[in-house]
Amino acid sequence: MEQRRTQMGIMNGVPASVTKIPGGQIIMTSIDWALNSARRNSLWTLTFATKCCGIEMMHTGGPKYDWARFGMEVPAASPRRADLMIVAGTIVKKMVPVTRRLYEQMAEPKYVIAMGVCSISGGPFVYDSYSVLRGVDEILPVDVYIPGCPPRPEALFDGILKLHEKIKKQSIVREK
C-alpha cells in the first residue's frame, strides 16, 4: 500500500529535470521548467477575429472542443491581461495601427498565432485590393501559423500545442 501511494503522488508525469530529495518533503527543479509550465498552461488570449476564422475560433471555445483543457478558459477582456493574440481573418491597412497598439499593450512574454490564410497571406482578398495586408507577419512577429480557409478546430488545437512546445523550450535568461 505504501509503495502505491508514492507512485500516485506529484512526481508522476514530471520531466527528468525534477528531482526529489530523500525524505519526500522537498522537490527541486529548474526555474525554467516551473515558469514555462505555468506559462503554457495558463495562456490568456486576446482574440482578434475579423472574418470566417473567428467563427471557427468561437466554435473551438465551445463545449464540443473546449479549449479550457489547454488553460485558455476565458479570453482576456483587456490586452494588458493577454499574452497570446490569435489573429483570425483579413487585416486591412487601416487596422494596422490598432493591431500594433493592441500587441504593444500585451503582457510579456507575448505570443501571436496567425489563424487562416487571410491572416497568413491576405487570402483571396489580396489580389484585387490595395488595402489588404499580405499577412500579419508584416506588422507582428508570428509564432505559429495555422493554414486553412477556415482552419478546423483541430488545426487550432495543433497550433496551440506547437506554441506549448515553443514555450517549453524558452529560458528566462535572454541572450544579448
Short mmCIF file of C-alpha atoms in Angstrom, two decimals:
data_model
loop_
_atom_site.label_atom_id
_atom_site.label_comp_id
_atom_site.label_asym_id
_atom_site.label_seq_id
_atom_site.Cartn_x
_atom_site.Cartn_y
_atom_site.Cartn_z
CA MET A 1 0.00 0.00 0.00
CA GLU A 2 2.81 2.41 0.88
CA GLN A 3 4.52 1.86 -2.46
CA ARG A 4 1.27 2.59 -4.28
CA ARG A 5 0.97 5.98 -2.56
CA THR A 6 4.42 7.08 -3.64
CA GLN A 7 3.70 6.13 -7.24
CA MET A 8 0.43 8.10 -7.33
CA GLY A 9 2.00 11.32 -6.00
CA ILE A 10 3.01 14.55 -7.62
CA MET A 11 6.13 13.01 -9.18
CA ASN A 12 4.15 11.16 -11.85
CA GLY A 13 4.32 12.82 -15.25
CA VAL A 14 7.08 15.32 -14.48
CA PRO A 15 10.25 15.54 -16.56
CA ALA A 16 13.69 14.31 -15.59
CA SER A 17 14.71 17.87 -14.63
CA VAL A 18 12.59 17.50 -11.48
CA THR A 19 14.27 15.61 -8.66
CA LYS A 20 13.03 14.51 -5.27
CA ILE A 21 15.16 14.89 -2.17
CA PRO A 22 15.18 11.83 0.13
CA GLY A 23 12.61 12.34 2.86
CA GLY A 24 9.94 13.37 0.37
CA GLN A 25 9.30 16.92 1.56
CA ILE A 26 11.31 18.92 -1.00
CA ILE A 27 11.08 18.88 -4.77
CA MET A 28 13.83 20.52 -6.82
CA THR A 29 13.52 21.60 -10.44
CA SER A 30 14.84 24.25 -12.77
CA ILE A 31 13.18 27.65 -12.66
CA ASP A 32 12.78 27.48 -16.45
CA TRP A 33 10.69 24.30 -16.22
CA ALA A 34 8.47 25.74 -13.46
CA LEU A 35 7.87 29.09 -15.19
CA ASN A 36 7.33 27.58 -18.63
CA SER A 37 4.91 25.03 -17.24
CA ALA A 38 2.88 27.82 -15.64
CA ARG A 39 3.03 29.97 -18.79
CA ARG A 40 1.92 27.32 -21.22
CA ASN A 41 -0.88 26.04 -19.00
CA SER A 42 -2.42 29.45 -18.32
CA LEU A 43 -2.47 31.39 -21.59
CA TRP A 44 -4.76 34.43 -21.67
CA THR A 45 -5.94 35.01 -25.21
CA LEU A 46 -6.75 38.22 -26.99
CA THR A 47 -8.95 37.21 -29.89
CA PHE A 48 -8.70 39.42 -32.96
CA ALA A 49 -11.25 37.89 -35.31
CA THR A 50 -12.31 39.72 -38.46
CA LYS A 51 -13.65 37.06 -40.83
CA CYS A 52 -14.80 33.43 -41.07
CA CYS A 53 -11.92 32.10 -38.96
CA GLY A 54 -13.44 33.88 -35.98
CA ILE A 55 -16.48 31.61 -36.21
CA GLU A 56 -14.24 28.53 -36.05
CA MET A 57 -12.33 30.05 -33.16
CA MET A 58 -15.58 30.59 -31.23
CA HIS A 59 -16.57 27.01 -32.04
CA THR A 60 -13.25 25.84 -30.61
CA GLY A 61 -14.03 27.52 -27.30
CA GLY A 62 -17.44 25.84 -27.11
CA PRO A 63 -18.35 22.67 -25.24
CA LYS A 64 -17.62 20.24 -28.10
CA TYR A 65 -13.93 21.14 -28.38
CA ASP A 66 -13.37 23.03 -25.09
CA TRP A 67 -10.04 24.84 -25.26
CA ALA A 68 -10.21 25.26 -21.47
CA ARG A 69 -8.28 21.99 -21.17
CA PHE A 70 -5.26 23.90 -22.53
CA GLY A 71 -5.53 26.53 -19.79
CA MET A 72 -7.34 29.06 -22.01
CA GLU A 73 -10.58 29.19 -20.02
CA VAL A 74 -11.61 32.80 -20.58
CA PRO A 75 -10.43 35.24 -23.26
CA ALA A 76 -8.82 38.36 -21.82
CA ALA A 77 -11.05 41.42 -21.69
CA SER A 78 -8.06 43.73 -21.98
CA PRO A 79 -4.82 43.42 -23.96
CA ARG A 80 -2.91 44.19 -20.75
CA ARG A 81 -4.05 40.85 -19.34
CA ALA A 82 -3.36 38.84 -22.50
CA ASP A 83 -0.19 37.05 -23.51
CA LEU A 84 -1.48 35.33 -26.66
CA MET A 85 -3.05 37.12 -29.62
CA ILE A 86 -4.91 34.94 -32.11
CA VAL A 87 -5.30 36.88 -35.36
CA ALA A 88 -8.08 35.22 -37.34
CA GLY A 89 -9.01 36.86 -40.61
CA THR A 90 -8.07 39.61 -43.03
CA ILE A 91 -6.19 42.65 -41.76
CA VAL A 92 -6.64 45.79 -43.83
CA LYS A 93 -4.04 48.56 -43.77
CA LYS A 94 -6.40 50.85 -41.89
CA MET A 95 -6.36 48.35 -38.98
CA VAL A 96 -2.55 48.23 -38.73
CA PRO A 97 -2.13 50.96 -36.06
CA VAL A 98 -4.82 49.42 -33.86
CA THR A 99 -3.38 45.92 -34.25
CA ARG A 100 0.12 47.14 -33.34
CA ARG A 101 -1.18 49.09 -30.35
CA LEU A 102 -3.04 46.03 -29.04
CA TYR A 103 0.12 43.94 -29.42
CA GLU A 104 2.27 46.54 -27.64
CA GLN A 105 -0.16 46.64 -24.71
CA MET A 106 0.03 42.88 -24.15
CA ALA A 107 1.95 41.45 -21.19
CA GLU A 108 5.42 39.97 -21.67
CA PRO A 109 6.19 37.34 -22.85
CA LYS A 110 3.70 37.66 -25.69
CA TYR A 111 2.85 35.28 -28.50
CA VAL A 112 0.95 35.56 -31.79
CA ILE A 113 -0.91 32.87 -33.71
CA ALA A 114 -1.91 33.64 -37.32
CA MET A 115 -5.05 31.60 -38.00
CA GLY A 116 -6.24 31.10 -41.58
CA VAL A 117 -4.87 32.04 -44.98
CA CYS A 118 -6.24 35.58 -44.71
CA SER A 119 -4.06 36.37 -41.70
CA ILE A 120 -1.10 34.44 -43.12
CA SER A 121 -1.01 35.83 -46.68
CA GLY A 122 -4.06 38.03 -47.21
CA GLY A 123 -6.10 35.20 -48.69
CA PRO A 124 -8.20 35.68 -51.82
CA PHE A 125 -8.77 39.35 -50.96
CA VAL A 126 -5.19 40.42 -51.61
CA TYR A 127 -5.24 40.14 -55.42
CA ASP A 128 -7.56 42.97 -56.44
CA SER A 129 -7.23 45.15 -53.36
CA TYR A 130 -4.80 47.87 -52.44
CA SER A 131 -5.82 47.89 -48.79
CA VAL A 132 -5.37 44.26 -47.66
CA LEU A 133 -2.23 43.41 -45.72
CA ARG A 134 -0.25 40.48 -47.18
CA GLY A 135 -0.02 38.69 -43.86
CA VAL A 136 0.01 39.77 -40.25
CA ASP A 137 3.72 38.91 -40.07
CA GLU A 138 4.40 42.20 -41.86
CA ILE A 139 3.49 44.04 -38.66
CA LEU A 140 3.77 41.49 -35.82
CA PRO A 141 6.18 38.66 -35.00
CA VAL A 142 4.16 35.49 -35.56
CA ASP A 143 5.00 32.39 -33.51
CA VAL A 144 2.64 29.83 -35.08
CA TYR A 145 0.91 29.75 -38.49
CA ILE A 146 -2.31 27.75 -38.88
CA PRO A 147 -3.28 27.43 -42.57
CA GLY A 148 -6.78 26.74 -43.81
CA CYS A 149 -9.87 28.56 -45.03
CA PRO A 150 -11.09 28.41 -42.32
CA PRO A 151 -8.92 26.02 -40.31
CA ARG A 152 -10.75 23.29 -38.42
CA PRO A 153 -10.78 23.43 -34.61
CA GLU A 154 -8.36 20.50 -34.56
CA ALA A 155 -5.87 22.61 -36.52
CA LEU A 156 -6.16 25.40 -33.96
CA PHE A 157 -5.51 22.88 -31.20
CA ASP A 158 -2.46 21.63 -33.09
CA GLY A 159 -1.20 25.22 -33.34
CA ILE A 160 -1.75 25.75 -29.62
CA LEU A 161 0.20 22.56 -28.87
CA LYS A 162 3.03 23.77 -31.14
CA LEU A 163 3.05 27.03 -29.17
CA HIS A 164 3.18 25.00 -25.93
CA GLU A 165 6.28 23.21 -27.26
CA LYS A 166 7.87 26.56 -28.12
CA ILE A 167 7.13 27.94 -24.65
CA LYS A 168 8.52 24.75 -23.07
CA LYS A 169 11.93 25.40 -24.68
CA GLN A 170 12.24 29.03 -23.55
CA SER A 171 14.66 30.21 -20.90
CA ILE A 172 14.40 33.14 -18.54
CA VAL A 173 18.00 34.02 -19.42
CA ARG A 174 17.89 36.17 -22.54
CA GLU A 175 20.75 36.22 -24.99
CA LYS A 176 22.13 39.65 -25.84
#
